[in-house]
PDB file of C-alpha atoms and ligand atoms in Angstrom:
ATOM      1  CA  MET G   1     -27.744  48.658 -51.267  1.00 49.00           C
ATOM      2  CA  GLN G   2     -26.508  51.243 -48.705  1.00 53.00           C
ATOM      3  CA  PRO G   3     -23.600  49.957 -46.557  1.00 54.00           C
ATOM      4  CA  ARG G   4     -24.536  49.449 -42.883  1.00 67.00           C
ATOM      5  CA  LYS G   5     -23.445  52.300 -40.586  1.00 67.00           C
ATOM      6  CA  HIS G   6     -20.429  50.593 -39.045  1.00 74.00           C
ATOM      7  CA  GLU G   7     -19.147  49.211 -42.354  1.00 76.00           C
ATOM      8  CA  GLY G   8     -17.774  52.582 -43.385  1.00 80.00           C
ATOM      9  CA  THR G   9     -17.123  53.834 -46.884  1.00 78.00           C
ATOM     10  CA  LYS G  10     -13.993  53.747 -49.004  1.00 77.00           C
ATOM     11  CA  LYS G  11     -12.288  57.001 -50.065  1.00 73.00           C
ATOM     12  CA  ASN G  12      -9.059  56.876 -52.105  1.00 68.00           C
ATOM     13  CA  GLY G  13      -8.519  53.282 -51.028  1.00 69.00           C
ATOM     14  CA  VAL G  14      -8.839  54.152 -47.296  1.00 74.00           C
ATOM     15  CA  MET G  15     -11.840  53.220 -45.158  1.00 76.00           C
ATOM     16  CA  SER G  16     -13.791  56.003 -43.446  1.00 82.00           C
ATOM     17  CA  TYR G  17     -16.048  55.658 -40.380  1.00 92.00           C
ATOM     18  CA  GLU G  18     -17.995  57.866 -37.970  1.00 94.00           C
ATOM     19  CA  PHE G  19     -16.173  57.226 -34.672  1.00 96.00           C
ATOM     20  CA  VAL G  20     -12.865  55.956 -36.001  1.00 97.00           C
ATOM     21  CA  ASN G  21     -10.811  58.212 -38.201  1.00 96.00           C
ATOM     22  CA  VAL G  22      -8.500  56.505 -40.701  1.00 96.00           C
ATOM     23  CA  LYS G  23      -5.684  58.212 -42.613  1.00 96.00           C
ATOM     24  CA  ARG G  24      -2.990  56.723 -44.778  1.00 95.00           C
ATOM     25  CA  ASP G  25       0.522  58.085 -45.222  1.00 96.00           C
ATOM     26  CA  GLY G  26       2.506  55.816 -47.533  1.00 94.00           C
ATOM     27  CA  ALA G  27       2.532  52.360 -45.967  1.00 95.00           C
ATOM     28  CA  VAL G  28       1.352  53.609 -42.558  1.00 97.00           C
ATOM     29  CA  GLU G  29      -2.299  53.617 -41.556  1.00 96.00           C
ATOM     30  CA  TYR G  30      -3.243  56.070 -38.774  1.00 97.00           C
ATOM     31  CA  LEU G  31      -6.294  54.934 -36.824  1.00 97.00           C
ATOM     32  CA  THR G  32      -7.714  57.515 -34.414  1.00 97.00           C
ATOM     33  CA  LEU G  33     -10.585  56.863 -32.001  1.00 98.00           C
ATOM     34  CA  ASN G  34     -12.830  59.827 -32.556  1.00 97.00           C
ATOM     35  CA  ARG G  35     -15.320  60.489 -29.752  1.00 97.00           C
ATOM     36  CA  PRO G  36     -13.232  63.067 -27.857  1.00 98.00           C
ATOM     37  CA  ASP G  37     -16.282  64.500 -25.999  1.00 98.00           C
ATOM     38  CA  VAL G  38     -16.584  61.236 -24.062  1.00 98.00           C
ATOM     39  CA  ARG G  39     -12.823  60.606 -24.042  1.00 98.00           C
ATOM     40  CA  ASN G  40     -13.176  58.073 -26.874  1.00 98.00           C
ATOM     41  CA  ALA G  41     -15.267  55.680 -24.797  1.00 98.00           C
ATOM     42  CA  PHE G  42     -16.433  52.639 -26.771  1.00 96.00           C
ATOM     43  CA  ASN G  43     -20.044  52.273 -27.742  1.00 95.00           C
ATOM     44  CA  GLU G  44     -21.596  49.555 -29.885  1.00 94.00           C
ATOM     45  CA  GLN G  45     -20.950  51.412 -33.123  1.00 95.00           C
ATOM     46  CA  MET G  46     -17.316  52.187 -32.366  1.00 97.00           C
ATOM     47  CA  ILE G  47     -16.724  48.518 -31.545  1.00 97.00           C
ATOM     48  CA  ALA G  48     -18.344  47.496 -34.831  1.00 96.00           C
ATOM     49  CA  GLU G  49     -16.290  50.073 -36.747  1.00 97.00           C
ATOM     50  CA  LEU G  50     -13.013  48.880 -35.214  1.00 97.00           C
ATOM     51  CA  ALA G  51     -13.942  45.290 -36.063  1.00 96.00           C
ATOM     52  CA  ALA G  52     -14.872  46.259 -39.641  1.00 96.00           C
ATOM     53  CA  TRP G  53     -11.597  48.158 -40.061  1.00 95.00           C
ATOM     54  CA  ALA G  54      -9.576  45.218 -38.649  1.00 95.00           C
ATOM     55  CA  SER G  55     -11.183  42.778 -41.030  1.00 93.00           C
ATOM     56  CA  SER G  56     -10.583  45.143 -43.963  1.00 91.00           C
ATOM     57  CA  LEU G  57      -6.879  45.239 -43.015  1.00 90.00           C
ATOM     58  CA  ALA G  58      -6.709  41.462 -42.958  1.00 82.00           C
ATOM     59  CA  GLU G  59      -7.718  41.287 -46.657  1.00 83.00           C
ATOM     60  CA  PRO G  60      -4.760  39.837 -48.608  1.00 79.00           C
ATOM     61  CA  ALA G  61      -4.506  42.819 -51.010  1.00 77.00           C
ATOM     62  CA  ARG G  62      -4.293  45.320 -48.103  1.00 78.00           C
ATOM     63  CA  ARG G  63      -1.636  43.304 -46.266  1.00 73.00           C
ATOM     64  CA  HIS G  64       0.948  44.477 -48.735  1.00 80.00           C
ATOM     65  CA  GLU G  65      -0.247  48.081 -48.865  1.00 91.00           C
ATOM     66  CA  VAL G  66      -0.117  48.699 -45.108  1.00 95.00           C
ATOM     67  CA  ARG G  67       3.065  47.896 -43.173  1.00 95.00           C
ATOM     68  CA  ALA G  68       2.345  49.616 -39.852  1.00 97.00           C
ATOM     69  CA  VAL G  69      -0.628  50.980 -37.941  1.00 98.00           C
ATOM     70  CA  VAL G  70      -0.585  53.863 -35.468  1.00 98.00           C
ATOM     71  CA  LEU G  71      -3.473  53.663 -33.000  1.00 98.00           C
ATOM     72  CA  ALA G  72      -4.329  56.929 -31.216  1.00 98.00           C
ATOM     73  CA  GLY G  73      -7.213  58.776 -29.585  1.00 98.00           C
ATOM     74  CA  ALA G  74      -8.449  62.276 -30.465  1.00 98.00           C
ATOM     75  CA  GLY G  75      -8.618  64.981 -27.782  1.00 98.00           C
ATOM     76  CA  PRO G  76      -7.343  65.016 -24.200  1.00 98.00           C
ATOM     77  CA  ALA G  77      -7.411  61.261 -23.509  1.00 98.00           C
ATOM     78  CA  PHE G  78      -6.568  58.121 -25.467  1.00 98.00           C
ATOM     79  CA  CYS G  79      -9.581  56.064 -24.353  1.00 98.00           C
ATOM     80  CA  ALA G  80     -11.848  55.945 -21.274  1.00 98.00           C
ATOM     81  CA  GLY G  81     -12.965  52.351 -21.873  1.00 98.00           C
ATOM     82  CA  ALA G  82     -16.570  51.317 -22.268  1.00 96.00           C
ATOM     83  CA  ASP G  83     -19.097  54.131 -22.611  1.00 96.00           C
ATOM     84  CA  ALA G  84     -20.984  54.349 -19.308  1.00 94.00           C
ATOM     85  CA  LYS G  85     -24.133  55.631 -21.064  1.00 93.00           C
ATOM     86  CA  TRP G  86     -24.050  52.737 -23.488  1.00 91.00           C
ATOM     87  CA  MET G  87     -23.580  50.334 -20.570  1.00 89.00           C
ATOM     88  CA  ALA G  88     -26.491  52.020 -18.758  1.00 89.00           C
ATOM     89  CA  SER G  89     -28.707  51.585 -21.791  1.00 87.00           C
ATOM     90  CA  ALA G  90     -27.938  47.860 -21.536  1.00 83.00           C
ATOM     91  CA  LEU G  91     -29.194  47.698 -17.942  1.00 84.00           C
ATOM     92  CA  GLY G  92     -32.517  46.437 -19.203  1.00 87.00           C
ATOM     93  CA  TYR G  93     -30.933  43.867 -21.534  1.00 89.00           C
ATOM     94  CA  THR G  94     -31.351  40.171 -20.845  1.00 91.00           C
ATOM     95  CA  GLU G  95     -28.264  38.055 -20.153  1.00 89.00           C
ATOM     96  CA  ALA G  96     -28.511  36.734 -23.732  1.00 91.00           C
ATOM     97  CA  GLU G  97     -28.492  40.288 -25.144  1.00 90.00           C
ATOM     98  CA  ASN G  98     -25.530  41.169 -22.934  1.00 88.00           C
ATOM     99  CA  LEU G  99     -23.780  38.055 -24.176  1.00 92.00           C
ATOM    100  CA  ARG G 100     -24.231  39.176 -27.797  1.00 93.00           C
ATOM    101  CA  ASP G 101     -22.730  42.611 -27.002  1.00 91.00           C
ATOM    102  CA  ALA G 102     -19.847  41.103 -25.051  1.00 93.00           C
ATOM    103  CA  GLN G 103     -19.075  38.632 -27.837  1.00 96.00           C
ATOM    104  CA  ALA G 104     -18.897  41.482 -30.361  1.00 96.00           C
ATOM    105  CA  MET G 105     -16.425  43.313 -28.100  1.00 96.00           C
ATOM    106  CA  ALA G 106     -14.364  40.151 -27.572  1.00 98.00           C
ATOM    107  CA  ALA G 107     -14.218  39.554 -31.333  1.00 98.00           C
ATOM    108  CA  MET G 108     -13.081  43.156 -31.870  1.00 98.00           C
ATOM    109  CA  PHE G 109     -10.231  42.816 -29.337  1.00 98.00           C
ATOM    110  CA  GLN G 110      -9.191  39.495 -30.819  1.00 97.00           C
ATOM    111  CA  SER G 111      -9.123  40.884 -34.354  1.00 97.00           C
ATOM    112  CA  LEU G 112      -6.940  43.801 -33.206  1.00 98.00           C
ATOM    113  CA  ASP G 113      -4.670  41.385 -31.317  1.00 97.00           C
ATOM    114  CA  GLU G 114      -4.310  39.314 -34.485  1.00 96.00           C
ATOM    115  CA  LEU G 115      -3.801  42.158 -36.963  1.00 95.00           C
ATOM    116  CA  PRO G 116      -1.287  41.029 -39.549  1.00 94.00           C
ATOM    117  CA  VAL G 117       0.853  44.184 -39.307  1.00 95.00           C
ATOM    118  CA  PRO G 118       2.606  45.850 -36.345  1.00 97.00           C
ATOM    119  CA  VAL G 119       0.537  48.298 -34.280  1.00 98.00           C
ATOM    120  CA  ILE G 120       2.106  51.253 -32.482  1.00 98.00           C
ATOM    121  CA  CYS G 121      -0.143  52.760 -29.820  1.00 98.00           C
ATOM    122  CA  ARG G 122       0.100  56.446 -28.840  1.00 98.00           C
ATOM    123  CA  ILE G 123      -1.290  57.207 -25.391  1.00 98.00           C
ATOM    124  CA  GLN G 124      -2.036  60.627 -23.904  1.00 98.00           C
ATOM    125  CA  GLY G 125      -4.244  61.545 -20.939  1.00 98.00           C
ATOM    126  CA  ALA G 126      -5.812  58.258 -19.922  1.00 98.00           C
ATOM    127  CA  ALA G 127      -6.168  54.611 -20.923  1.00 98.00           C
ATOM    128  CA  LEU G 128      -8.749  53.039 -18.645  1.00 98.00           C
ATOM    129  CA  GLY G 129     -10.636  49.745 -18.795  1.00 98.00           C
ATOM    130  CA  GLY G 130     -10.938  48.772 -22.461  1.00 98.00           C
ATOM    131  CA  GLY G 131      -8.584  51.670 -23.279  1.00 98.00           C
ATOM    132  CA  ALA G 132      -5.834  49.886 -21.347  1.00 98.00           C
ATOM    133  CA  GLY G 133      -6.986  46.752 -23.164  1.00 98.00           C
ATOM    134  CA  LEU G 134      -6.177  48.468 -26.468  1.00 98.00           C
ATOM    135  CA  ALA G 135      -2.636  49.038 -25.208  1.00 98.00           C
ATOM    136  CA  ALA G 136      -2.454  45.315 -24.416  1.00 98.00           C
ATOM    137  CA  VAL G 137      -3.341  44.295 -27.988  1.00 98.00           C
ATOM    138  CA  SER G 138      -0.804  46.726 -29.496  1.00 98.00           C
ATOM    139  CA  ASP G 139       2.772  45.720 -30.305  1.00 98.00           C
ATOM    140  CA  ILE G 140       4.583  48.883 -29.239  1.00 98.00           C
ATOM    141  CA  VAL G 141       3.093  51.356 -26.773  1.00 98.00           C
ATOM    142  CA  VAL G 142       4.394  54.882 -26.282  1.00 99.00           C
ATOM    143  CA  ALA G 143       2.774  56.938 -23.518  1.00 98.00           C
ATOM    144  CA  GLU G 144       3.172  60.472 -22.257  1.00 98.00           C
ATOM    145  CA  HIS G 145       4.449  60.892 -18.681  1.00 98.00           C
ATOM    146  CA  ASP G 146       1.151  62.228 -17.360  1.00 98.00           C
ATOM    147  CA  ALA G 147      -1.044  59.479 -18.783  1.00 98.00           C
ATOM    148  CA  VAL G 148      -3.061  57.522 -16.242  1.00 98.00           C
ATOM    149  CA  PHE G 149      -3.880  53.823 -16.586  1.00 98.00           C
ATOM    150  CA  GLY G 150      -6.278  51.537 -14.788  1.00 98.00           C
ATOM    151  CA  PHE G 151      -8.435  48.451 -14.952  1.00 98.00           C
ATOM    152  CA  THR G 152     -11.195  50.298 -13.133  1.00 98.00           C
ATOM    153  CA  GLU G 153     -14.065  47.901 -13.876  1.00 97.00           C
ATOM    154  CA  VAL G 154     -14.487  46.578 -10.292  1.00 98.00           C
ATOM    155  CA  LYS G 155     -15.274  50.112  -9.174  1.00 97.00           C
ATOM    156  CA  LEU G 156     -18.387  49.852 -11.348  1.00 95.00           C
ATOM    157  CA  GLY G 157     -19.180  46.366 -10.056  1.00 94.00           C
ATOM    158  CA  ILE G 158     -18.066  44.683 -13.283  1.00 94.00           C
ATOM    159  CA  VAL G 159     -14.854  42.894 -14.302  1.00 97.00           C
ATOM    160  CA  PRO G 160     -12.207  43.369 -17.027  1.00 98.00           C
ATOM    161  CA  ALA G 161     -13.254  40.008 -18.458  1.00 97.00           C
ATOM    162  CA  ILE G 162     -12.959  40.555 -22.207  1.00 97.00           C
ATOM    163  CA  ILE G 163      -9.581  42.220 -22.093  1.00 98.00           C
ATOM    164  CA  SER G 164      -8.201  39.802 -19.469  1.00 98.00           C
ATOM    165  CA  PRO G 165      -6.521  37.263 -21.814  1.00 97.00           C
ATOM    166  CA  PHE G 166      -4.685  40.049 -23.647  1.00 98.00           C
ATOM    167  CA  VAL G 167      -3.751  41.973 -20.505  1.00 98.00           C
ATOM    168  CA  LEU G 168      -2.593  38.862 -18.643  1.00 97.00           C
ATOM    169  CA  ALA G 169      -0.387  37.928 -21.598  1.00 96.00           C
ATOM    170  CA  LYS G 170       1.250  41.357 -21.313  1.00 97.00           C
ATOM    171  CA  ILE G 171       1.512  42.069 -17.578  1.00 98.00           C
ATOM    172  CA  GLY G 172       1.331  38.615 -15.957  1.00 97.00           C
ATOM    173  CA  GLN G 173      -0.772  37.337 -13.101  1.00 97.00           C
ATOM    174  CA  SER G 174       0.910  39.156 -10.232  1.00 98.00           C
ATOM    175  CA  ALA G 175       0.244  42.674 -11.524  1.00 98.00           C
ATOM    176  CA  ALA G 176      -3.161  41.640 -12.899  1.00 98.00           C
ATOM    177  CA  ARG G 177      -4.310  40.320  -9.526  1.00 98.00           C
ATOM    178  CA  GLU G 178      -3.452  43.563  -7.791  1.00 98.00           C
ATOM    179  CA  LEU G 179      -4.683  45.936 -10.479  1.00 98.00           C
ATOM    180  CA  PHE G 180      -7.872  44.061 -11.471  1.00 98.00           C
ATOM    181  CA  LEU G 181      -8.869  43.612  -7.816  1.00 98.00           C
ATOM    182  CA  THR G 182      -8.275  47.180  -6.684  1.00 98.00           C
ATOM    183  CA  GLY G 183      -9.246  48.999  -9.885  1.00 98.00           C
ATOM    184  CA  ALA G 184      -6.476  51.429  -8.890  1.00 98.00           C
ATOM    185  CA  ARG G 185      -5.335  54.091 -11.316  1.00 98.00           C
ATOM    186  CA  PHE G 186      -1.603  54.036 -11.930  1.00 98.00           C
ATOM    187  CA  PRO G 187       0.905  56.251 -13.722  1.00 98.00           C
ATOM    188  CA  ALA G 188       2.671  55.615 -17.028  1.00 98.00           C
ATOM    189  CA  ALA G 189       5.897  54.723 -15.198  1.00 98.00           C
ATOM    190  CA  ARG G 190       4.128  51.791 -13.483  1.00 98.00           C
ATOM    191  CA  ALA G 191       2.526  50.776 -16.790  1.00 98.00           C
ATOM    192  CA  ARG G 192       6.032  50.580 -18.181  1.00 98.00           C
ATOM    193  CA  GLU G 193       7.341  48.545 -15.247  1.00 98.00           C
ATOM    194  CA  ILE G 194       4.664  45.884 -15.782  1.00 98.00           C
ATOM    195  CA  GLY G 195       5.152  45.706 -19.545  1.00 98.00           C
ATOM    196  CA  LEU G 196       1.934  47.383 -20.684  1.00 98.00           C
ATOM    197  CA  VAL G 197       3.889  50.356 -22.049  1.00 98.00           C
ATOM    198  CA  HIS G 198       7.308  50.360 -23.711  1.00 98.00           C
ATOM    199  CA  ALA G 199       8.312  54.019 -23.600  1.00 98.00           C
ATOM    200  CA  VAL G 200       7.268  56.950 -21.416  1.00 98.00           C
ATOM    201  CA  VAL G 201       8.035  60.373 -22.865  1.00 98.00           C
ATOM    202  CA  THR G 202       7.008  64.004 -22.527  1.00 98.00           C
ATOM    203  CA  ARG G 203       3.984  65.229 -24.470  1.00 98.00           C
ATOM    204  CA  ALA G 204       6.298  67.488 -26.505  1.00 98.00           C
ATOM    205  CA  VAL G 205       8.076  64.505 -28.060  1.00 98.00           C
ATOM    206  CA  LEU G 206       5.220  61.968 -28.082  1.00 98.00           C
ATOM    207  CA  ASP G 207       4.611  62.178 -31.829  1.00 98.00           C
ATOM    208  CA  ALA G 208       8.331  62.162 -32.641  1.00 98.00           C
ATOM    209  CA  GLU G 209       8.803  59.037 -30.485  1.00 98.00           C
ATOM    210  CA  VAL G 210       5.879  57.331 -32.223  1.00 98.00           C
ATOM    211  CA  SER G 211       7.360  58.250 -35.624  1.00 98.00           C
ATOM    212  CA  GLU G 212      10.715  56.803 -34.594  1.00 98.00           C
ATOM    213  CA  ARG G 213       9.040  53.444 -33.868  1.00 98.00           C
ATOM    214  CA  VAL G 214       7.209  53.638 -37.198  1.00 98.00           C
ATOM    215  CA  ARG G 215      10.533  54.151 -38.971  1.00 97.00           C
ATOM    216  CA  ALA G 216      12.008  51.151 -37.149  1.00 97.00           C
ATOM    217  CA  ILE G 217       9.089  48.987 -38.289  1.00 97.00           C
ATOM    218  CA  LEU G 218       9.443  50.209 -41.896  1.00 96.00           C
ATOM    219  CA  ALA G 219      13.138  49.267 -41.819  1.00 95.00           C
ATOM    220  CA  ALA G 220      12.202  45.648 -41.009  1.00 96.00           C
ATOM    221  CA  GLY G 221      11.384  43.217 -43.803  1.00 96.00           C
ATOM    222  CA  PRO G 222       7.607  43.584 -44.382  1.00 95.00           C
ATOM    223  CA  ASP G 223       6.962  39.833 -44.531  1.00 95.00           C
ATOM    224  CA  ALA G 224       9.383  39.220 -41.634  1.00 96.00           C
ATOM    225  CA  ALA G 225       7.417  41.668 -39.455  1.00 96.00           C
ATOM    226  CA  MET G 226       4.160  39.877 -40.270  1.00 95.00           C
ATOM    227  CA  ALA G 227       5.834  36.502 -39.631  1.00 96.00           C
ATOM    228  CA  VAL G 228       6.994  37.711 -36.200  1.00 97.00           C
ATOM    229  CA  LYS G 229       3.411  38.531 -35.247  1.00 96.00           C
ATOM    230  CA  VAL G 230       2.206  35.069 -36.247  1.00 95.00           C
ATOM    231  CA  LEU G 231       5.216  33.420 -34.565  1.00 97.00           C
ATOM    232  CA  ILE G 232       4.575  35.081 -31.212  1.00 96.00           C
ATOM    233  CA  ARG G 233       0.934  34.049 -31.338  1.00 94.00           C
ATOM    234  CA  GLU G 234       1.756  30.473 -32.290  1.00 94.00           C
ATOM    235  CA  ILE G 235       4.396  29.836 -29.644  1.00 95.00           C
ATOM    236  CA  ARG G 236       2.710  31.746 -26.805  1.00 92.00           C
ATOM    237  CA  GLY G 237       2.469  29.426 -23.785  1.00 90.00           C
ATOM    238  CA  ARG G 238       4.239  26.489 -25.469  1.00 95.00           C
ATOM    239  CA  SER G 239       7.366  24.823 -24.101  1.00 96.00           C
ATOM    240  CA  PRO G 240      10.582  25.102 -26.192  1.00 95.00           C
ATOM    241  CA  SER G 241      10.419  21.400 -27.094  1.00 96.00           C
ATOM    242  CA  ASP G 242       6.789  21.673 -28.142  1.00 96.00           C
ATOM    243  CA  ALA G 243       7.521  24.823 -30.173  1.00 97.00           C
ATOM    244  CA  ALA G 244      10.704  23.484 -31.814  1.00 96.00           C
ATOM    245  CA  ALA G 245       9.082  22.075 -34.966  1.00 96.00           C
ATOM    246  CA  THR G 246       7.199  25.351 -35.555  1.00 95.00           C
ATOM    247  CA  THR G 247      10.208  27.596 -34.927  1.00 96.00           C
ATOM    248  CA  ALA G 248      12.525  25.531 -37.183  1.00 96.00           C
ATOM    249  CA  SER G 249       9.990  25.554 -39.994  1.00 96.00           C
ATOM    250  CA  VAL G 250       9.405  29.323 -39.666  1.00 95.00           C
ATOM    251  CA  ILE G 251      13.104  30.195 -39.919  1.00 95.00           C
ATOM    252  CA  ALA G 252      13.716  27.712 -42.762  1.00 96.00           C
ATOM    253  CA  LYS G 253      10.869  29.333 -44.756  1.00 96.00           C
ATOM    254  CA  ARG G 254      12.221  32.829 -44.099  1.00 96.00           C
ATOM    255  CA  ARG G 255      15.753  31.865 -45.191  1.00 95.00           C
ATOM    256  CA  VAL G 256      14.600  30.593 -48.579  1.00 96.00           C
ATOM    257  CA  SER G 257      12.165  33.480 -49.106  1.00 96.00           C
ATOM    258  CA  ALA G 258      13.038  36.266 -51.562  1.00 96.00           C
ATOM    259  CA  GLU G 259      12.880  38.767 -48.704  1.00 96.00           C
ATOM    260  CA  GLY G 260      15.129  36.726 -46.413  1.00 96.00           C
ATOM    261  CA  GLN G 261      17.689  36.323 -49.193  1.00 96.00           C
ATOM    262  CA  GLU G 262      17.551  39.995 -50.161  1.00 96.00           C
ATOM    263  CA  GLY G 263      18.047  41.036 -46.508  1.00 96.00           C
ATOM    264  CA  LEU G 264      21.124  38.888 -46.093  1.00 95.00           C
ATOM    265  CA  ARG G 265      22.631  39.919 -49.463  1.00 96.00           C
ATOM    266  CA  ALA G 266      22.042  43.603 -48.693  1.00 96.00           C
ATOM    267  CA  PHE G 267      23.848  43.211 -45.372  1.00 96.00           C
ATOM    268  CA  LEU G 268      26.836  41.448 -46.979  1.00 97.00           C
ATOM    269  CA  GLU G 269      26.950  43.962 -49.843  1.00 97.00           C
ATOM    270  CA  LYS G 270      26.741  46.869 -47.348  1.00 97.00           C
ATOM    271  CA  ARG G 271      23.647  48.383 -48.962  1.00 96.00           C
ATOM    272  CA  LYS G 272      20.061  49.008 -47.886  1.00 95.00           C
ATOM    273  CA  PRO G 273      17.588  46.199 -48.581  1.00 96.00           C
ATOM    274  CA  SER G 274      15.105  46.769 -51.404  1.00 95.00           C
ATOM    275  CA  TRP G 275      12.153  47.325 -49.023  1.00 92.00           C
ATOM    276  CA  SER G 276      13.657  50.302 -47.181  1.00 86.00           C
ATOM    277  CA  GLY G 277      12.481  53.392 -49.003  1.00 68.00           C
TER     278      GLY G 277
HETATM  279  N1  COA J   1     -18.163  56.608 -20.603  1.00 77.27           N
HETATM  280  C1  COA J   1     -18.965  57.654 -20.931  1.00 77.27           C
HETATM  281  N2  COA J   1     -18.598  58.929 -20.809  1.00 77.27           N
HETATM  282  C2  COA J   1     -17.362  59.168 -20.324  1.00 77.27           C
HETATM  283  C3  COA J   1     -16.478  58.151 -19.954  1.00 77.27           C
HETATM  284  C4  COA J   1     -16.922  56.805 -20.114  1.00 77.27           C
HETATM  285  N3  COA J   1     -16.161  55.745 -19.827  1.00 77.27           N
HETATM  286  N4  COA J   1     -15.321  58.688 -19.509  1.00 77.27           N
HETATM  287  C5  COA J   1     -15.499  60.034 -19.599  1.00 77.27           C
HETATM  288  N5  COA J   1     -16.724  60.317 -20.082  1.00 77.27           N
HETATM  289  C6  COA J   1     -17.337  61.630 -20.315  1.00 77.27           C
HETATM  290  C7  COA J   1     -17.637  62.336 -19.000  1.00 77.27           C
HETATM  291  O1  COA J   1     -18.874  61.893 -18.470  1.00 77.27           O
HETATM  292  C8  COA J   1     -17.666  63.787 -19.452  1.00 77.27           C
HETATM  293  O2  COA J   1     -18.909  64.044 -20.059  1.00 77.27           O
HETATM  294  P1  COA J   1     -19.659  65.496 -19.823  1.00 77.27           P
HETATM  295  O3  COA J   1     -18.752  66.479 -20.523  1.00 77.27           O
HETATM  296  O4  COA J   1     -20.959  65.311 -20.494  1.00 77.27           O
HETATM  297  O5  COA J   1     -19.712  65.694 -18.347  1.00 77.27           O
HETATM  298  C9  COA J   1     -16.604  63.823 -20.565  1.00 77.27           C
HETATM  299  O6  COA J   1     -16.397  62.467 -20.965  1.00 77.27           O
HETATM  300  C10 COA J   1     -15.283  64.377 -20.093  1.00 77.27           C
HETATM  301  O7  COA J   1     -14.920  63.674 -18.913  1.00 77.27           O
HETATM  302  P2  COA J   1     -14.018  64.355 -17.783  1.00 77.27           P
HETATM  303  O8  COA J   1     -13.959  63.404 -16.635  1.00 77.27           O
HETATM  304  O9  COA J   1     -14.509  65.732 -17.517  1.00 77.27           O
HETATM  305  O10 COA J   1     -12.642  64.455 -18.582  1.00 77.27           O
HETATM  306  P3  COA J   1     -11.150  64.451 -18.048  1.00 77.27           P
HETATM  307  O11 COA J   1     -10.315  64.720 -19.263  1.00 77.27           O
HETATM  308  O12 COA J   1     -11.001  65.344 -16.881  1.00 77.27           O
HETATM  309  O13 COA J   1     -10.860  62.958 -17.530  1.00 77.27           O
HETATM  310  C11 COA J   1     -10.905  60.527 -17.710  1.00 77.27           C
HETATM  311  C12 COA J   1     -10.799  61.887 -18.458  1.00 77.27           C
HETATM  312  C13 COA J   1     -10.934  59.462 -18.796  1.00 77.27           C
HETATM  313  C14 COA J   1      -9.671  60.355 -16.808  1.00 77.27           C
HETATM  314  C15 COA J   1     -12.188  60.515 -16.852  1.00 77.27           C
HETATM  315  O14 COA J   1     -13.288  60.932 -17.657  1.00 77.27           O
HETATM  316  C16 COA J   1     -12.529  59.156 -16.289  1.00 77.27           C
HETATM  317  O15 COA J   1     -11.948  58.740 -15.321  1.00 77.27           O
HETATM  318  N6  COA J   1     -13.523  58.440 -16.884  1.00 77.27           N
HETATM  319  C17 COA J   1     -13.990  57.165 -16.372  1.00 77.27           C
HETATM  320  C18 COA J   1     -13.273  56.060 -17.097  1.00 77.27           C
HETATM  321  C19 COA J   1     -13.587  54.685 -16.558  1.00 77.27           C
HETATM  322  O16 COA J   1     -13.732  54.436 -15.380  1.00 77.27           O
HETATM  323  N7  COA J   1     -13.671  53.729 -17.509  1.00 77.27           N
HETATM  324  C20 COA J   1     -13.870  52.354 -17.227  1.00 77.27           C
HETATM  325  C21 COA J   1     -15.080  51.858 -17.901  1.00 77.27           C
HETATM  326  S1  COA J   1     -15.262  50.128 -17.631  1.00 77.27           S
END
């Protein structure tokens, strides 16, 4: 049976799709949104492809092959959010049909938010609407100085509903109230101030800065990095006393793990741990 369009095909162990380009270099998977003519705006197929890729990465065998993901957009802009033409084609949809579309998009954002491995996001040009939402579900975001951000949905009479839990977790209610309500576009420096972006650099060094973060991730224990992602998710919004049993159990497990023991021995023996190539 032919695979469905969004399911992609496998080449040399790496998935391949129409609107999402995937490349592997060692333990790093490079995921590039690939609809540059419309500034990588999401349509139904791109959403399905991102979801299919995210679930393929969550497979246990792949967890140990891939230790970091770099998320980027082809062409002049990272991502212009939802495709206006696709949204227009949904004007005749019933509320139930819109609900089905919205649920697929919500599931895609959640699966990216919960990816087992660290995600480094590279932003040039613009990250608007869902594009800014992609920054919110990434772990480390590096943007070029001239990049413009915005939760512009209200300008179209809609709301940044699906991305709101992820964006609020990153930028907090104060900035979200202002930016969601006005739909204002803002520069990378402001995105950094509110915690959506971690580093703002010139275009000339954007790739080098992304690579530096990749190297930092590869120097961390692979299982420790994955455990950090789960830890942050599990303790988000909990009080210290409520989280105490979870945090104690997580660190106890790491200390007795082969990786935790190797890391500590390597430090004491003044050598590199076995996982750092
Ligand atoms: N959906 C569909 N098409 C889009 C799009 C979107 N969200 N954003 C851009 N495009 C298309 C444009 O219509 C244009 O198509 P055309 O060549 O057929 O005219 C093409 O992409 C290039 O856009 P342009 O505005 O000329 O590119 P730019 O590099 O000067 O600016 C942006 C890029 C992203 C800053 C600008 O396109 C923009 O502001 N887009 C709107 C984004 C938005 O409001 N998204 C929120 C959706 S909820």
